Amino acid sequence: MKLFKALFASLVALSAAVIFSSSTFAADKEVKLSYSVFFPPTHGQCKAAESWAKEIEKRSKGRVVINVFPGGTLTKANNCYDGVVTGISDIGMSCFAYSRGRFPVMEAADLPLGYSNGMTATKAVNAYYKKMQPKELADVKVLYLHAHGPGLLHTKKTVKNLADLKNMKIRSTGLSAKVVAALGAVPVAMEQGETYEALQKGVVEGTIGPVEVLKGWRQGEVIKSTTDCNAVGYTTTMFVVMNLKKWNDLPEDLKAVFTKVSSEWVDVHGKEWDQGDKLGIEFSKSLKNSVVSLSAKESEAWKKAVEPVINEYVAEAGKKGIDGKACVTTLKGFIKGKK
């Protein structure tokens, strides 16, 4: 009996040692992750993504290694979200706008609500997400969001008023396509990476987007004029999301690293958007492109023209059981800096 008890005790001790050893190994094991980014490698937002990945690696003391795939080389922009859900990539950055109708709560953030700059837009969309906690994003771990400064009109010919814009073919995505249609132009959907060639070949006559595209995507080389229509300035919200299983498998201390760094990188991206706009307009002017400011009367006409886009969103959201009016009101509050 004594021999049996001794043998049993030895087995228990050995099992505990194995379990402890396994847990220690799991905690110390290097975590390798892939990160799909739709921005080209030279773009400031791609560089911000890479610096985020490096900071995660640094603060995890090398326990996390993130391999960044820029320019849509791992998953295309419109497939990036599903790529994360299915595990093609572990982390992904792209736009909600590439899947119009799939993210009805977040879609409100892209409405023409008069965003003043990239930092304001970025802070607003993060605050909005945290407040709303939309179920439509329950199949991923949202690390953080960011959003560009006011989307303006960039064209191959000068546009001074709505009459000049009528029936022009303008590249646009998501809700910006509805903005373009409301202004009397013809929206043409395509990813940002396709826009340069489309403008160059005359497939489209203009594009709507932040000023940073003029340098960040070098579109200043294939347009002639920017119309400063900031009264109807919209944004495009971009996500940084992680595969839910990969997130759940992380030990708590690494989750804390991801959470802390991600919260800090909201400002990094906001500053980068504003710097990108500054460099974009400087680049465009260096190419002798013009910048047209709308008169006060014309600005009001543009604002009135896009009101149906906001009203339509509220109505369509209601059909899906979403209080669209509350979404818009909440966003407007965050844009104004209210908490």
Short mmCIF file of C-alpha atoms in Angstrom, two decimals:
data_model
loop_
_atom_site.label_atom_id
_atom_site.label_comp_id
_atom_site.label_asym_id
_atom_site.label_seq_id
_atom_site.Cartn_x
_atom_site.Cartn_y
_atom_site.Cartn_z
CA MET A 1 0.00 0.00 0.00
CA LYS A 2 2.83 2.39 0.92
CA LEU A 3 4.49 1.63 -2.41
CA PHE A 4 1.25 2.35 -4.24
CA LYS A 5 0.82 5.68 -2.42
CA ALA A 6 4.39 6.67 -3.22
CA LEU A 7 3.94 5.78 -6.86
CA PHE A 8 0.67 7.73 -7.02
CA ALA A 9 2.30 10.80 -5.44
CA SER A 10 5.13 10.61 -7.94
CA LEU A 11 2.68 10.49 -10.84
CA VAL A 12 0.78 13.52 -9.49
CA ALA A 13 4.02 15.46 -9.11
CA LEU A 14 5.14 14.50 -12.59
CA SER A 15 1.79 15.55 -14.09
CA ALA A 16 1.95 18.91 -12.33
CA ALA A 17 5.46 19.46 -13.60
CA VAL A 18 4.38 18.68 -17.17
CA ILE A 19 1.39 21.02 -16.94
CA PHE A 20 3.52 23.79 -15.48
CA SER A 21 6.16 23.26 -18.14
CA SER A 22 3.53 23.35 -20.91
CA SER A 23 1.94 26.55 -19.63
CA THR A 24 5.34 28.18 -19.31
CA PHE A 25 6.18 27.15 -22.86
CA ALA A 26 2.83 28.52 -24.11
CA ALA A 27 3.46 31.83 -22.40
CA ASP A 28 6.94 32.14 -23.86
CA LYS A 29 6.13 30.80 -27.32
CA GLU A 30 6.65 33.27 -30.15
CA VAL A 31 3.38 34.38 -31.77
CA LYS A 32 3.71 34.96 -35.51
CA LEU A 33 0.95 36.98 -37.18
CA SER A 34 0.26 38.18 -40.72
CA TYR A 35 -1.11 41.69 -41.34
CA SER A 36 -2.82 42.56 -44.63
CA VAL A 37 -2.76 46.29 -45.44
CA PHE A 38 -4.38 47.69 -48.59
CA PHE A 39 -2.27 50.87 -48.67
CA PRO A 40 0.87 50.78 -50.85
CA PRO A 41 4.19 50.45 -48.97
CA THR A 42 5.16 54.09 -49.60
CA HIS A 43 1.91 55.49 -48.17
CA GLY A 44 2.00 57.18 -44.77
CA GLN A 45 -0.84 55.02 -43.46
CA CYS A 46 1.05 51.85 -44.39
CA LYS A 47 4.10 53.20 -42.57
CA ALA A 48 1.89 53.92 -39.54
CA ALA A 49 0.66 50.32 -39.67
CA GLU A 50 4.23 49.04 -39.84
CA SER A 51 5.28 51.20 -36.90
CA TRP A 52 2.31 49.82 -34.91
CA ALA A 53 3.47 46.26 -35.68
CA LYS A 54 7.04 47.10 -34.62
CA GLU A 55 5.80 48.65 -31.38
CA ILE A 56 3.80 45.50 -30.58
CA GLU A 57 6.93 43.44 -31.17
CA LYS A 58 9.00 45.80 -28.97
CA ARG A 59 6.60 45.90 -26.03
CA SER A 60 6.00 42.15 -26.17
CA LYS A 61 9.81 41.75 -25.95
CA GLY A 62 9.84 39.76 -29.16
CA ARG A 63 7.10 37.33 -28.19
CA VAL A 64 4.94 38.71 -31.02
CA VAL A 65 6.23 38.99 -34.59
CA ILE A 66 3.96 40.63 -37.18
CA ASN A 67 4.65 40.24 -40.89
CA VAL A 68 3.06 43.15 -42.80
CA PHE A 69 1.81 42.59 -46.36
CA PRO A 70 1.19 46.04 -47.96
CA GLY A 71 -0.53 46.96 -51.19
CA GLY A 72 -3.20 44.26 -51.00
CA THR A 73 -0.65 41.52 -51.73
CA LEU A 74 -2.19 39.10 -49.22
CA THR A 75 -5.86 40.06 -49.57
CA LYS A 76 -7.37 42.71 -51.83
CA ALA A 77 -8.99 45.75 -50.21
CA ASN A 78 -12.55 44.50 -50.71
CA ASN A 79 -11.67 41.01 -49.39
CA CYS A 80 -9.57 42.11 -46.44
CA TYR A 81 -12.28 41.84 -43.76
CA ASP A 82 -13.37 38.36 -44.85
CA GLY A 83 -9.72 37.41 -45.08
CA VAL A 84 -9.37 38.12 -41.37
CA VAL A 85 -12.60 36.31 -40.49
CA THR A 86 -11.55 33.17 -42.39
CA GLY A 87 -7.93 33.29 -41.28
CA ILE A 88 -6.24 34.12 -44.60
CA SER A 89 -4.63 36.92 -42.62
CA ASP A 90 -4.49 37.32 -38.85
CA ILE A 91 -4.88 41.11 -38.92
CA GLY A 92 -6.28 43.36 -41.64
CA MET A 93 -6.63 47.04 -42.51
CA SER A 94 -9.09 48.26 -45.12
CA CYS A 95 -12.31 50.30 -45.51
CA PHE A 96 -15.85 49.46 -44.43
CA ALA A 97 -16.94 51.26 -47.62
CA TYR A 98 -15.77 48.36 -49.79
CA SER A 99 -18.63 46.28 -48.36
CA ARG A 100 -21.54 48.71 -48.54
CA GLY A 101 -24.60 47.51 -46.66
CA ARG A 102 -22.71 44.97 -44.55
CA PHE A 103 -21.87 47.36 -41.70
CA PRO A 104 -25.01 49.50 -41.32
CA VAL A 105 -24.10 51.06 -37.97
CA MET A 106 -20.56 51.96 -39.01
CA GLU A 107 -21.83 53.18 -42.39
CA ALA A 108 -23.18 56.29 -40.68
CA ALA A 109 -19.61 57.44 -39.99
CA ASP A 110 -19.03 57.88 -43.73
CA LEU A 111 -21.94 60.28 -44.23
CA PRO A 112 -21.21 63.86 -45.43
CA LEU A 113 -21.35 65.34 -41.92
CA GLY A 114 -18.74 68.05 -42.43
CA TYR A 115 -15.58 66.49 -40.99
CA SER A 116 -12.95 69.20 -40.59
CA ASN A 117 -9.74 67.13 -40.57
CA GLY A 118 -8.31 63.65 -40.18
CA MET A 119 -7.67 63.82 -36.44
CA THR A 120 -11.25 64.89 -35.78
CA ALA A 121 -12.59 62.14 -38.03
CA THR A 122 -10.33 59.48 -36.49
CA LYS A 123 -11.21 60.36 -32.91
CA ALA A 124 -14.92 60.62 -33.77
CA VAL A 125 -15.20 57.20 -35.41
CA ASN A 126 -13.36 55.48 -32.54
CA ALA A 127 -15.57 57.14 -29.94
CA TYR A 128 -18.63 56.26 -32.01
CA TYR A 129 -17.63 52.58 -32.26
CA LYS A 130 -16.98 52.34 -28.52
CA LYS A 131 -20.35 53.86 -27.73
CA MET A 132 -22.39 51.86 -30.25
CA GLN A 133 -20.54 48.49 -30.00
CA PRO A 134 -22.20 47.28 -33.24
CA LYS A 135 -22.96 43.56 -33.45
CA GLU A 136 -21.98 43.64 -37.14
CA LEU A 137 -18.32 43.51 -36.01
CA ALA A 138 -18.74 40.64 -33.55
CA ASP A 139 -16.92 38.17 -35.82
CA VAL A 140 -13.56 39.97 -35.38
CA LYS A 141 -11.61 41.73 -32.67
CA VAL A 142 -11.61 45.45 -33.46
CA LEU A 143 -8.21 46.83 -32.47
CA TYR A 144 -8.85 50.40 -33.59
CA LEU A 145 -10.24 52.54 -36.40
CA HIS A 146 -9.02 55.60 -38.29
CA ALA A 147 -10.51 57.94 -40.87
CA HIS A 148 -9.31 60.54 -43.36
CA GLY A 149 -9.95 64.28 -43.49
CA PRO A 150 -12.81 65.76 -45.53
CA GLY A 151 -13.36 64.10 -48.89
CA LEU A 152 -13.06 66.74 -51.60
CA LEU A 153 -13.51 66.68 -55.36
CA HIS A 154 -10.45 66.26 -57.62
CA THR A 155 -11.11 66.57 -61.34
CA LYS A 156 -9.51 66.76 -64.77
CA LYS A 157 -11.40 70.01 -65.45
CA THR A 158 -12.29 72.87 -63.10
CA VAL A 159 -15.54 72.48 -61.15
CA LYS A 160 -16.86 75.70 -59.60
CA ASN A 161 -20.50 74.78 -59.12
CA LEU A 162 -23.06 71.98 -59.36
CA ALA A 163 -23.71 72.79 -63.00
CA ASP A 164 -20.04 72.11 -63.86
CA LEU A 165 -20.24 68.75 -62.06
CA LYS A 166 -23.43 67.51 -63.69
CA ASN A 167 -23.05 64.08 -65.38
CA MET A 168 -19.29 63.90 -64.82
CA LYS A 169 -17.98 60.37 -64.12
CA ILE A 170 -16.46 60.44 -60.63
CA ARG A 171 -14.67 57.58 -58.90
CA SER A 172 -16.28 56.89 -55.52
CA THR A 173 -16.96 54.05 -53.09
CA GLY A 174 -19.46 53.26 -50.35
CA LEU A 175 -21.58 56.20 -49.25
CA SER A 176 -19.39 58.63 -51.17
CA ALA A 177 -20.97 57.15 -54.32
CA LYS A 178 -24.35 58.34 -53.05
CA VAL A 179 -22.86 61.76 -52.31
CA VAL A 180 -21.55 61.96 -55.87
CA ALA A 181 -24.95 60.96 -57.30
CA ALA A 182 -26.75 63.48 -55.08
CA LEU A 183 -24.49 66.21 -56.45
CA GLY A 184 -25.55 65.33 -59.98
CA ALA A 185 -22.49 63.40 -61.15
CA VAL A 186 -22.16 59.73 -62.14
CA PRO A 187 -20.46 57.54 -59.49
CA VAL A 188 -18.00 54.91 -60.72
CA ALA A 189 -16.97 52.33 -58.13
CA MET A 190 -13.36 51.19 -57.93
CA GLU A 191 -10.62 50.63 -55.37
CA GLN A 192 -8.23 53.46 -54.64
CA GLY A 193 -5.36 51.56 -56.25
CA GLU A 194 -7.17 51.55 -59.61
CA THR A 195 -7.95 55.27 -59.65
CA TYR A 196 -4.68 56.65 -61.05
CA GLU A 197 -4.92 54.63 -64.26
CA ALA A 198 -8.66 55.30 -64.59
CA LEU A 199 -8.02 59.06 -64.42
CA GLN A 200 -5.05 58.80 -66.72
CA LYS A 201 -7.03 56.92 -69.38
CA GLY A 202 -10.18 59.02 -69.00
CA VAL A 203 -12.30 56.16 -67.66
CA VAL A 204 -13.35 58.65 -64.98
CA GLU A 205 -13.20 62.46 -65.06
CA GLY A 206 -12.52 62.91 -61.38
CA THR A 207 -12.40 61.34 -57.96
CA ILE A 208 -13.70 62.25 -54.53
CA GLY A 209 -11.46 61.72 -51.56
CA PRO A 210 -9.11 63.37 -49.05
CA VAL A 211 -6.44 65.72 -50.35
CA GLU A 212 -3.76 63.21 -49.30
CA VAL A 213 -4.59 61.02 -52.33
CA LEU A 214 -2.99 63.66 -54.54
CA LYS A 215 0.44 62.65 -53.24
CA GLY A 216 -0.18 59.42 -51.29
CA TRP A 217 -1.63 57.78 -54.40
CA ARG A 218 0.03 60.31 -56.80
CA GLN A 219 -3.34 61.29 -58.24
CA GLY A 220 -2.22 64.92 -58.42
CA GLU A 221 -0.34 63.87 -61.56
CA VAL A 222 -3.56 62.98 -63.40
CA ILE A 223 -5.98 65.73 -62.27
CA LYS A 224 -6.00 69.47 -62.87
CA SER A 225 -8.17 70.92 -60.12
CA THR A 226 -9.44 70.37 -56.57
CA THR A 227 -12.81 71.76 -55.50
CA ASP A 228 -12.82 72.56 -51.76
CA CYS A 229 -16.34 71.36 -50.93
CA ASN A 230 -15.64 70.86 -47.21
CA ALA A 231 -19.22 71.83 -46.34
CA VAL A 232 -20.17 68.31 -47.43
CA GLY A 233 -16.92 66.77 -46.24
CA TYR A 234 -17.36 63.05 -45.67
CA THR A 235 -14.83 60.54 -44.41
CA THR A 236 -14.03 56.90 -45.09
CA THR A 237 -13.66 54.82 -41.96
CA MET A 238 -10.85 52.26 -41.94
CA PHE A 239 -10.64 49.28 -39.65
CA VAL A 240 -7.76 47.42 -38.05
CA VAL A 241 -9.22 44.07 -37.02
CA MET A 242 -7.88 40.73 -35.82
CA ASN A 243 -9.03 37.15 -36.30
CA LEU A 244 -11.18 36.35 -33.27
CA LYS A 245 -9.63 32.95 -32.55
CA LYS A 246 -6.10 34.36 -32.77
CA TRP A 247 -7.13 37.11 -30.36
CA ASN A 248 -8.78 34.71 -27.91
CA ASP A 249 -5.70 32.45 -27.96
CA LEU A 250 -3.41 35.27 -26.82
CA PRO A 251 -2.40 35.30 -23.15
CA GLU A 252 -3.82 38.21 -21.16
CA ASP A 253 -0.54 40.09 -20.92
CA LEU A 254 -0.18 40.15 -24.73
CA LYS A 255 -3.80 41.23 -25.13
CA ALA A 256 -2.95 44.14 -22.85
CA VAL A 257 -0.02 45.07 -25.11
CA PHE A 258 -2.23 45.08 -28.22
CA THR A 259 -4.90 47.13 -26.47
CA LYS A 260 -2.47 49.75 -25.14
CA VAL A 261 -0.53 50.22 -28.38
CA SER A 262 -3.72 50.32 -30.46
CA SER A 263 -5.19 53.07 -28.28
CA GLU A 264 -2.02 55.13 -28.78
CA TRP A 265 -1.98 54.59 -32.55
CA VAL A 266 -5.37 56.31 -32.99
CA ASP A 267 -3.55 59.64 -32.69
CA VAL A 268 -0.66 58.38 -34.85
CA HIS A 269 -3.03 57.75 -37.74
CA GLY A 270 -4.99 60.97 -37.17
CA LYS A 271 -1.78 63.02 -37.35
CA GLU A 272 -0.66 61.08 -40.41
CA TRP A 273 -3.94 61.86 -42.22
CA ASP A 274 -3.55 65.57 -41.52
CA GLN A 275 0.11 65.54 -42.55
CA GLY A 276 -0.91 63.65 -45.70
CA ASP A 277 -3.47 66.32 -46.57
CA LYS A 278 -0.84 69.04 -46.11
CA LEU A 279 1.67 67.26 -48.33
CA GLY A 280 -1.05 66.36 -50.84
CA ILE A 281 -2.12 69.93 -51.51
CA GLU A 282 1.52 71.10 -51.66
CA PHE A 283 2.31 68.36 -54.18
CA SER A 284 -0.72 69.20 -56.29
CA LYS A 285 0.08 72.92 -56.33
CA SER A 286 3.66 72.15 -57.33
CA LEU A 287 2.18 70.55 -60.45
CA LYS A 288 0.28 73.81 -61.16
CA ASN A 289 -3.11 72.28 -60.31
CA SER A 290 -5.73 74.76 -59.13
CA VAL A 291 -7.77 74.83 -55.91
CA VAL A 292 -11.31 76.18 -56.17
CA SER A 293 -13.19 77.44 -53.11
CA LEU A 294 -16.98 77.41 -53.29
CA SER A 295 -18.87 80.60 -52.55
CA ALA A 296 -21.08 80.64 -49.43
CA LYS A 297 -24.16 80.39 -51.63
CA GLU A 298 -22.74 77.46 -53.59
CA SER A 299 -21.69 75.68 -50.39
CA GLU A 300 -25.27 75.85 -49.13
CA ALA A 301 -26.48 74.44 -52.44
CA TRP A 302 -24.10 71.48 -52.08
CA LYS A 303 -25.20 70.88 -48.48
CA LYS A 304 -28.84 70.91 -49.51
CA ALA A 305 -28.11 68.53 -52.38
CA VAL A 306 -26.65 65.85 -50.07
CA GLU A 307 -29.32 66.06 -47.34
CA PRO A 308 -31.29 63.20 -48.97
CA VAL A 309 -28.24 60.93 -48.52
CA ILE A 310 -28.41 61.40 -44.76
CA ASN A 311 -32.19 61.06 -44.69
CA GLU A 312 -32.01 57.89 -46.78
CA TYR A 313 -29.49 56.39 -44.40
CA VAL A 314 -31.78 57.06 -41.43
CA ALA A 315 -34.73 55.47 -43.24
CA GLU A 316 -32.78 52.39 -44.41
CA ALA A 317 -31.22 51.88 -40.99
CA GLY A 318 -34.69 51.92 -39.46
CA LYS A 319 -35.73 49.03 -41.70
CA LYS A 320 -32.86 47.03 -40.17
CA GLY A 321 -33.91 47.85 -36.61
CA ILE A 322 -31.23 50.50 -36.19
CA ASP A 323 -31.94 53.99 -34.86
CA GLY A 324 -30.27 55.83 -37.72
CA LYS A 325 -31.17 59.24 -36.35
CA ALA A 326 -29.40 58.42 -33.08
CA CYS A 327 -26.35 57.22 -35.05
CA VAL A 328 -26.14 60.53 -36.92
CA THR A 329 -26.75 62.63 -33.81
CA THR A 330 -24.09 60.69 -31.87
CA LEU A 331 -21.55 61.18 -34.64
CA LYS A 332 -22.26 64.90 -34.95
CA GLY A 333 -21.67 65.22 -31.23
CA PHE A 334 -18.29 63.49 -31.43
CA ILE A 335 -17.32 65.58 -34.46
CA LYS A 336 -17.96 68.67 -32.36
CA GLY A 337 -15.82 67.23 -29.58
CA LYS A 338 -18.64 66.27 -27.22
CA LYS A 339 -18.19 63.23 -24.97
#
